[in-house]
XYZ file of N, CA and C in Angstrom:
624
model
N 0.808 -1.196 0.000
C 0.000 0.000 0.000
C 0.847 1.254 0.000
N 2.062 1.172 0.545
C 2.890 2.355 0.649
C 3.429 2.790 -0.703
N 3.343 1.903 -1.740
C 3.857 2.244 -3.052
C 2.859 3.038 -3.887
N 1.643 3.192 -3.399
C 0.624 3.909 -4.163
C 0.988 5.383 -4.255
N 0.885 5.922 -5.476
C 1.174 7.335 -5.707
C 0.057 8.186 -5.108
N 0.404 9.058 -4.207
C -0.587 9.964 -3.622
C -0.576 11.288 -4.386
N -1.766 11.824 -4.609
C -1.934 13.093 -5.320
C -2.819 14.018 -4.488
N -2.511 15.314 -4.540
C -3.386 16.296 -3.909
C -4.335 16.813 -4.980
N -5.631 16.555 -4.797
C -6.638 16.980 -5.763
C -7.214 18.320 -5.305
N -7.015 19.340 -6.119
C -7.500 20.682 -5.794
C -8.768 20.947 -6.597
N -9.882 21.190 -5.895
C -11.146 21.512 -6.564
C -11.501 22.942 -6.179
N -11.309 23.843 -7.116
C -11.411 25.286 -6.810
C -11.859 26.018 -8.082
N -12.931 26.816 -7.992
C -13.437 27.485 -9.192
C -12.662 28.751 -9.532
N -11.992 29.362 -8.563
C -11.223 30.586 -8.800
C -9.887 30.214 -9.455
N -9.732 30.615 -10.718
C -8.545 30.204 -11.476
C -7.245 30.667 -10.815
N -7.243 31.896 -10.298
C -6.024 32.441 -9.695
C -5.641 31.637 -8.439
N -6.651 31.328 -7.620
C -6.391 30.540 -6.410
C -5.949 29.132 -6.778
N -6.615 28.583 -7.801
C -6.288 27.217 -8.239
C -4.838 27.138 -8.724
N -4.450 28.108 -9.537
C -3.076 28.129 -10.050
C -2.065 28.339 -8.922
N -2.444 29.187 -7.956
C -1.555 29.457 -6.826
C -1.334 28.190 -5.993
N -2.420 27.450 -5.765
C -2.313 26.204 -4.993
C -1.471 25.174 -5.746
N -1.680 25.108 -7.053
C -0.908 24.147 -7.858
C 0.585 24.470 -7.775
N 0.917 25.745 -7.876
C 2.320 26.164 -7.811
C 2.911 25.865 -6.437
N 2.117 26.148 -5.384
C 2.582 25.895 -4.013
C 2.883 24.411 -3.808
N 1.975 23.555 -4.257
C 2.136 22.116 -4.037
C 3.302 21.553 -4.856
N 3.435 22.047 -6.092
C 4.552 21.576 -6.920
C 5.886 22.030 -6.333
N 5.899 23.239 -5.747
C 7.142 23.716 -5.136
C 7.505 22.889 -3.902
N 6.497 22.174 -3.343
C 6.732 21.291 -2.193
C 6.854 19.830 -2.648
N 7.045 19.645 -3.960
C 7.246 18.304 -4.558
C 6.072 17.370 -4.337
N 4.863 17.929 -4.324
C 3.680 17.079 -4.161
C 2.935 16.968 -5.494
N 2.667 15.746 -5.958
C 1.858 15.585 -7.161
C 0.503 16.261 -6.958
N 0.061 17.009 -7.945
C -1.202 17.750 -7.802
C -2.001 17.646 -9.084
N -3.314 17.608 -8.921
C -4.223 17.611 -10.067
C -5.344 18.590 -9.741
N -5.630 19.503 -10.665
C -6.609 20.546 -10.365
C -7.894 20.349 -11.168
N -8.991 20.829 -10.564
C -10.311 20.791 -11.206
C -10.983 22.136 -10.979
N -11.675 22.629 -12.016
C -12.316 23.939 -11.886
C -13.707 23.851 -11.280
N -14.226 22.640 -11.136
C -15.532 22.487 -10.469
C -15.697 21.068 -9.938
N -16.724 20.912 -9.091
C -16.949 19.622 -8.421
C -17.382 18.547 -9.402
N -18.175 18.952 -10.416
C -18.675 17.971 -11.381
C -17.524 17.311 -12.138
N -16.525 18.113 -12.512
C -15.374 17.572 -13.246
C -14.610 16.574 -12.388
N -14.459 16.895 -11.085
C -13.761 15.957 -10.205
C -14.561 14.665 -10.064
N -15.877 14.805 -9.844
C -16.717 13.626 -9.638
C -16.693 12.720 -10.868
N -16.594 13.326 -12.049
C -16.545 12.539 -13.290
C -15.260 11.713 -13.346
N -14.175 12.269 -12.811
C -12.875 11.582 -12.823
C -12.706 10.615 -11.654
N -13.544 10.789 -10.611
C -13.309 10.068 -9.349
C -13.284 8.548 -9.537
N -12.351 7.940 -8.829
C -12.255 6.483 -8.778
C -11.800 6.111 -7.376
N -12.257 4.957 -6.887
C -11.817 4.535 -5.551
C -10.341 4.129 -5.540
N -9.709 4.148 -6.724
C -8.269 3.874 -6.787
C -7.453 5.118 -6.451
N -8.115 6.285 -6.427
C -7.397 7.527 -6.125
C -6.865 7.506 -4.702
N -5.621 7.945 -4.546
C -5.018 8.037 -3.209
C -4.493 9.453 -3.017
N -4.511 9.932 -1.784
C -4.020 11.275 -1.484
C -5.014 12.025 -0.639
N -5.362 13.240 -1.044
C -6.367 14.017 -0.321
C -6.960 15.059 -1.269
N -8.042 15.672 -0.811
C -8.720 16.689 -1.611
C -8.656 18.023 -0.878
N -8.238 19.069 -1.593
C -8.351 20.439 -1.082
C -9.539 21.039 -1.816
N -10.616 21.277 -1.088
C -11.918 21.529 -1.706
C -12.492 22.884 -1.308
N -12.777 23.708 -2.322
C -13.459 24.986 -2.071
C -14.914 24.688 -1.721
N -15.418 25.354 -0.705
C -16.774 25.024 -0.252
C -17.853 25.737 -1.068
N -17.552 26.932 -1.554
C -18.540 27.700 -2.331
C -18.128 27.723 -3.791
N -18.905 27.015 -4.622
C -18.628 27.003 -6.054
C -19.949 27.021 -6.807
N -19.959 27.564 -8.031
C -21.175 27.519 -8.842
C -21.550 26.066 -9.127
N -22.844 25.810 -9.271
C -23.281 24.439 -9.523
C -23.161 23.615 -8.250
N -22.532 22.458 -8.358
C -22.350 21.607 -7.185
C -21.317 22.239 -6.254
N -21.699 22.512 -5.003
C -20.733 23.115 -4.079
C -19.924 22.027 -3.372
N -18.982 22.472 -2.543
C -18.089 21.527 -1.881
C -18.798 20.564 -0.951
N -19.792 21.076 -0.220
C -20.531 20.226 0.713
C -21.287 19.121 -0.033
N -21.871 19.484 -1.180
C -22.618 18.491 -1.961
C -21.671 17.436 -2.520
N -20.496 17.882 -2.979
C -19.507 16.917 -3.484
C -19.087 15.970 -2.365
N -18.873 16.510 -1.159
C -18.496 15.667 -0.024
C -19.553 14.580 0.223
N -20.826 14.950 0.175
C -21.899 13.971 0.409
C -21.919 12.898 -0.676
N -21.694 13.315 -1.929
C -21.694 12.338 -3.017
C -20.502 11.376 -2.893
N -19.350 11.900 -2.434
C -18.189 11.028 -2.225
C -18.440 10.068 -1.065
N -19.132 10.556 -0.025
C -19.476 9.672 1.095
C -20.382 8.533 0.623
N -21.313 8.864 -0.291
C -22.209 7.828 -0.827
C -21.417 6.760 -1.590
N -20.278 7.166 -2.148
C -19.418 6.230 -2.882
C -18.398 5.567 -1.958
N -18.530 5.817 -0.629
C -17.624 5.257 0.380
C -16.173 5.681 0.145
N -15.996 6.905 -0.367
C -14.639 7.436 -0.567
C -13.940 7.594 0.785
N -12.649 7.254 0.810
C -11.874 7.466 2.042
C -10.849 8.577 1.853
N -10.927 9.296 0.725
C -9.998 10.417 0.505
C -10.253 11.504 1.549
N -9.256 11.865 2.358
C -9.446 12.949 3.327
C -9.724 14.274 2.602
N -10.609 15.072 3.180
C -10.986 16.347 2.572
C -10.596 17.506 3.491
N -9.902 18.493 2.919
C -9.624 19.749 3.615
C -10.435 20.831 2.903
N -11.378 21.436 3.620
C -12.159 22.511 3.031
C -11.392 23.818 3.133
N -11.394 24.579 2.042
C -10.802 25.915 2.032
C -11.890 26.878 1.572
N -12.106 27.948 2.319
C -13.168 28.870 1.960
C -12.882 30.284 2.439
N -13.440 31.213 1.719
C -13.362 32.606 2.159
C -14.655 33.055 2.782
N -15.631 32.135 2.859
C -16.957 32.515 3.347
C -17.462 31.586 4.448
N -16.615 30.779 5.011
C -17.064 29.789 5.977
C -17.537 30.387 7.279
N -18.398 29.674 7.969
C -18.807 30.061 9.305
C -18.800 28.823 10.188
N -19.065 29.013 11.478
C -18.961 27.885 12.414
C -19.944 26.762 12.090
N -21.253 27.045 11.866
C -22.170 25.935 11.540
C -21.734 25.163 10.305
N -21.224 25.883 9.289
C -20.770 25.205 8.070
C -19.585 24.291 8.373
N -18.662 24.787 9.193
C -17.497 23.990 9.561
C -17.921 22.740 10.331
N -18.888 22.907 11.233
C -19.376 21.772 12.026
C -20.001 20.726 11.111
N -20.825 21.174 10.160
C -21.461 20.236 9.224
C -20.408 19.473 8.416
N -19.383 20.211 7.950
C -18.333 19.577 7.141
C -17.588 18.522 7.952
N -17.279 18.832 9.217
C -16.541 17.880 10.049
C -17.403 16.664 10.373
N -18.710 16.889 10.607
C -19.609 15.770 10.878
C -19.661 14.807 9.693
N -19.522 15.346 8.481
C -19.563 14.511 7.275
C -18.212 13.859 6.994
N -17.215 14.156 7.849
C -15.938 13.456 7.724
C -14.763 14.279 7.253
N -14.949 15.593 7.018
C -13.805 16.419 6.606
C -12.732 16.385 7.693
N -11.477 16.385 7.266
C -10.397 16.314 8.259
C -9.980 17.699 8.735
N -10.297 18.743 7.943
C -9.933 20.096 8.374
C -10.752 21.126 7.615
N -10.755 22.321 8.148
C -11.536 23.416 7.579
C -10.697 24.661 7.776
N -10.261 25.272 6.677
C -9.346 26.397 6.797
C -9.906 27.593 6.023
N -9.832 28.776 6.631
C -10.384 29.967 6.000
C -9.298 30.798 5.333
N -9.664 31.404 4.192
C -8.781 32.327 3.503
C -8.816 33.675 4.224
N -7.769 34.424 4.270
C -6.441 34.042 3.793
C -5.764 33.115 4.805
N -4.960 32.231 4.313
C -4.278 31.265 5.183
C -2.779 31.342 4.923
N -2.027 30.900 5.908
C -0.572 30.819 5.732
C -0.267 29.577 4.906
N 0.563 29.708 3.906
C 0.885 28.571 3.041
C 1.492 27.421 3.849
N 2.339 27.776 4.830
C 2.957 26.731 5.657
C 1.893 25.952 6.433
N 0.873 26.667 6.920
C -0.186 26.010 7.687
C -0.969 25.052 6.798
N -1.257 25.485 5.562
C -1.995 24.608 4.641
C -1.160 23.375 4.293
N 0.119 23.559 4.039
C 0.980 22.413 3.712
C 1.048 21.416 4.865
N 1.057 21.934 6.097
C 1.072 21.034 7.264
C -0.216 20.220 7.321
N -1.340 20.871 7.059
C -2.627 20.166 7.085
C -2.698 19.132 5.966
N -2.157 19.479 4.798
C -2.148 18.530 3.677
C -1.272 17.327 4.015
N -0.109 17.574 4.628
C 0.770 16.459 5.003
C 0.075 15.534 6.000
N -0.660 16.119 6.950
C -1.398 15.314 7.931
C -2.498 14.504 7.235
N -3.160 15.111 6.253
C -4.220 14.402 5.519
C -3.632 13.247 4.706
N -2.454 13.458 4.106
C -1.808 12.387 3.331
C -1.411 11.229 4.242
N -0.940 11.547 5.450
C -0.582 10.499 6.401
C -1.838 9.711 6.809
N -2.945 10.439 7.032
C -4.205 9.770 7.362
C -4.635 8.847 6.225
N -4.477 9.310 4.989
C -4.830 8.491 3.825
C -3.992 7.219 3.789
N -2.670 7.354 4.071
C -1.797 6.161 4.080
C -2.266 5.155 5.130
N -2.600 5.657 6.322
C -3.026 4.763 7.408
C -4.353 4.086 7.066
N -5.274 4.868 6.496
C -6.580 4.306 6.141
C -6.449 3.225 5.074
N -5.573 3.456 4.102
C -5.406 2.469 3.032
C -4.707 1.202 3.539
N -3.798 1.384 4.502
C -3.155 0.221 5.107
C -4.185 -0.623 5.851
N -5.051 0.055 6.617
C -6.098 -0.643 7.360
C -7.070 -1.324 6.406
N -7.423 -0.631 5.312
C -8.346 -1.197 4.333
C -7.737 -2.435 3.679
N -6.430 -2.394 3.402
C -5.752 -3.541 2.808
C -5.807 -4.756 3.731
N -5.622 -4.505 5.036
C -5.690 -5.597 6.005
C -7.102 -6.187 6.056
N -8.100 -5.310 5.990
C -9.484 -5.797 6.034
C -9.829 -6.593 4.778
N -9.326 -6.150 3.630
C -9.591 -6.884 2.381
C -8.963 -8.269 2.419
N -7.805 -8.385 3.099
C -7.173 -9.695 3.247
C -8.025 -10.604 4.137
N -8.602 -10.040 5.194
C -9.492 -10.832 6.066
C -10.702 -11.320 5.274
N -11.282 -10.430 4.463
C -12.448 -10.817 3.653
C -12.060 -11.917 2.661
N -10.854 -11.810 2.091
C -10.391 -12.854 1.165
C -10.314 -14.199 1.877
N -9.819 -14.178 3.126
C -9.719 -15.432 3.885
C -11.106 -15.981 4.198
N -12.037 -15.103 4.564
C -13.396 -15.572 4.865
C -14.015 -16.228 3.632
N -13.779 -15.615 2.471
C -14.345 -16.167 1.231
C -13.741 -17.513 0.862
N -12.559 -17.825 1.432
C -11.919 -19.116 1.133
C -12.560 -20.257 1.914
N -13.414 -19.941 2.898
C -14.072 -20.978 3.697
C -15.184 -21.644 2.894
N -15.377 -22.931 3.125
C -16.524 -23.623 2.524
C -17.782 -23.201 3.271
N -18.971 -23.417 2.679
C -20.216 -23.070 3.386
C -20.282 -23.695 4.790
N -19.858 -24.958 4.910
C -19.909 -25.617 6.221
C -18.926 -24.976 7.196
N -17.709 -24.671 6.695
C -16.713 -24.013 7.560
C -17.210 -22.636 8.001
N -17.867 -21.936 7.092
C -18.420 -20.625 7.431
C -19.477 -20.760 8.514
N -20.297 -21.778 8.379
C -21.350 -22.013 9.374
C -20.738 -22.323 10.741
N -19.701 -23.144 10.726
C -19.022 -23.485 11.984
C -18.391 -22.230 12.585
N -17.757 -21.405 11.732
C -17.116 -20.196 12.246
C -18.139 -19.258 12.902
N -19.294 -19.090 12.266
C -20.323 -18.220 12.841
C -20.722 -18.699 14.239
N -20.816 -20.010 14.402
C -21.205 -20.562 15.695
C -20.062 -20.452 16.705
N -18.829 -20.586 16.222
C -17.673 -20.380 17.117
C -17.677 -18.955 17.650
N -17.901 -18.012 16.747
C -17.902 -16.598 17.140
C -19.040 -16.305 18.111
N -20.152 -17.017 17.949
C -21.296 -16.840 18.847
C -21.047 -17.470 20.209
N -19.919 -18.174 20.339
C -19.559 -18.738 21.638
C -20.059 -20.144 21.880
N -20.543 -20.812 20.829
C -21.063 -22.161 21.005
C -19.914 -23.166 21.166
N -20.083 -24.096 22.056
C -19.096 -25.162 22.268
C -19.232 -26.202 21.150
N -18.149 -26.984 20.940
C -18.162 -28.004 19.886
C -19.330 -28.969 20.052
N -19.602 -29.325 21.284
C -20.673 -30.292 21.545
C -22.021 -29.737 21.106
N -22.257 -28.468 21.397
C -23.523 -27.828 21.025
C -23.640 -27.713 19.511
N -22.540 -27.328 18.873
C -22.548 -27.215 17.403
C -22.856 -28.569 16.774
N -22.220 -29.608 17.302
C -22.428 -30.951 16.760
C -23.894 -31.374 16.868
N -24.502 -31.086 18.007
C -25.908 -31.473 18.206
C -26.820 -30.701 17.253
N -26.603 -29.391 17.175
C -27.505 -28.561 16.356
C -27.349 -28.837 14.867
N -26.138 -29.194 14.432
C -25.917 -29.466 13.004
C -26.048 -30.951 12.685
N -26.272 -31.735 13.727
C -26.455 -33.190 13.575
C -25.249 -33.827 12.896
N -24.080 -33.466 13.390
C -22.830 -34.078 12.927
C -22.039 -34.477 14.162
N -20.971 -35.241 13.960
C -20.204 -35.704 15.123
C -19.332 -34.564 15.664
N -19.005 -34.676 16.936
C -18.143 -33.667 17.554
C -16.767 -33.677 16.898
N -16.318 -34.842 16.466
C -15.016 -34.945 15.796
C -15.031 -34.156 14.475
N -16.167 -34.251 13.761
C -16.289 -33.499 12.500
C -16.237 -31.991 12.772
N -16.889 -31.570 13.844
C -16.851 -30.155 14.217
C -15.406 -29.724 14.491
N -14.685 -30.580 15.202
C -13.290 -30.257 15.541
C -12.434 -30.108 14.288
N -12.682 -30.970 13.290
C -11.917 -30.894 12.040
C -12.221 -29.587 11.306
N -13.532 -29.273 11.209
C -13.916 -28.017 10.555
C -13.344 -26.821 11.306
N -13.388 -26.897 12.613
C -12.878 -25.790 13.441
C -11.381 -25.565 13.175
N -10.644 -26.656 13.079
C -9.213 -26.563 12.817
C -8.944 -25.947 11.444
N -9.749 -26.317 10.470
C -9.578 -25.778 9.120
C -9.910 -24.277 9.082
N -10.933 -23.903 9.837
C -11.297 -22.481 9.906
C -10.131 -21.668 10.457
N -9.554 -22.136 11.552
C -8.458 -21.397 12.184
C -7.249 -21.328 11.240
N -6.992 -22.434 10.516
C -5.851 -22.449 9.586
C -6.071 -21.454 8.446
N -7.257 -21.507 7.839
C -7.531 -20.621 6.693
C -7.573 -19.152 7.112
N -8.006 -18.889 8.342
C -8.080 -17.498 8.814
C -6.739 -17.021 9.368
N -5.762 -17.946 9.467
C -4.417 -17.541 9.874
C -4.300 -17.164 11.329
N -4.986 -17.901 12.208
C -4.898 -17.580 13.636
C -5.015 -18.853 14.482
N -4.517 -18.780 15.698
C -4.666 -19.891 16.655
C -5.543 -19.473 17.819
N -6.029 -18.230 17.772
C -6.772 -17.680 18.904
C -8.211 -17.375 18.508
N -9.170 -17.882 19.280
C -10.585 -17.587 19.022
C -10.853 -16.090 19.196
N -10.217 -15.490 20.208
C -10.414 -14.055 20.443
C -9.942 -13.240 19.233
N -8.804 -13.663 18.646
C -8.291 -12.970 17.452
C -9.230 -13.158 16.273
N -9.753 -14.366 16.141
C -10.703 -14.644 15.060
C -11.927 -13.737 15.182
N -12.431 -13.616 16.404
C -13.612 -12.759 16.634
C -13.296 -11.320 16.257
N -12.110 -10.820 16.659
C -11.739 -9.433 16.350
C -11.624 -9.221 14.835
N -11.035 -10.201 14.149
C -10.883 -10.068 12.693
C -12.238 -9.980 12.004
N -13.128 -10.892 12.368
C -14.436 -10.925 11.695
C -15.236 -9.663 12.001
N -15.205 -9.225 13.252
C -15.944 -8.010 13.615
C -15.378 -6.784 12.902
N -14.061 -6.789 12.641
C -13.431 -5.617 12.009
C -13.887 -5.415 10.569
N -14.416 -6.463 9.945
C -14.861 -6.335 8.544
C -16.384 -6.431 8.420
N -17.061 -6.477 9.554
C -18.517 -6.650 9.514
C -19.190 -5.530 8.705
N -18.751 -4.282 8.930
C -19.365 -3.159 8.223
C -19.162 -3.278 6.716
N -17.949 -3.693 6.308
C -17.669 -3.829 4.877
C -18.526 -4.929 4.262
N -18.673 -6.046 4.995
C -19.466 -7.166 4.473
C -20.941 -6.779 4.408
N -21.425 -6.098 5.461
C -22.836 -5.697 5.486
C -23.165 -4.713 4.381
N -22.162 -3.879 3.993
C -22.393 -2.846 2.974
C -22.475 -3.428 1.574
N -22.082 -4.713 1.420
C -22.075 -5.309 0.083
C -23.432 -5.916 -0.275
């Protein structure tokens, strides 16, 4: 995950501000891609994008807040830093509730913005690392047979081998074999670890 190219996506309708941000980021050796409106960014958006978004909140057509909501609907994990010359406290609160990582008002110090962007890029790296780990857990779960999956669900529910055997009308020895295969395929020797792994991906599985 650390090899993924991160880009700072600037969505800003003011050409002068957009060009200024692009120059600032390039002078700090950060890959940057600019968009003059939210619709253009949304058209290009892909969940393969890594980095962060520097997003103007007030723009003609789709504004920054609306773009943020549409990205949330797509389960985007790109951190968003709102930049605005017209922001107020309620607007900032709404943006943060929707998941924005920061809210900065113009005029701003360039050093302060670069620090916030660096923090957002670090957050993106951590989120993608965590997502990669969760995708590996889901891959392991999918490798289970239907019977192994059924046994795992009952293990997680705290059922003893004897109870599982009775309810599934199979021998306790068969349950033990399936249980061993589940632990091997999931890459763990600990029931507590197995429970933590499965719970950590529950939201992703439920969302599918």
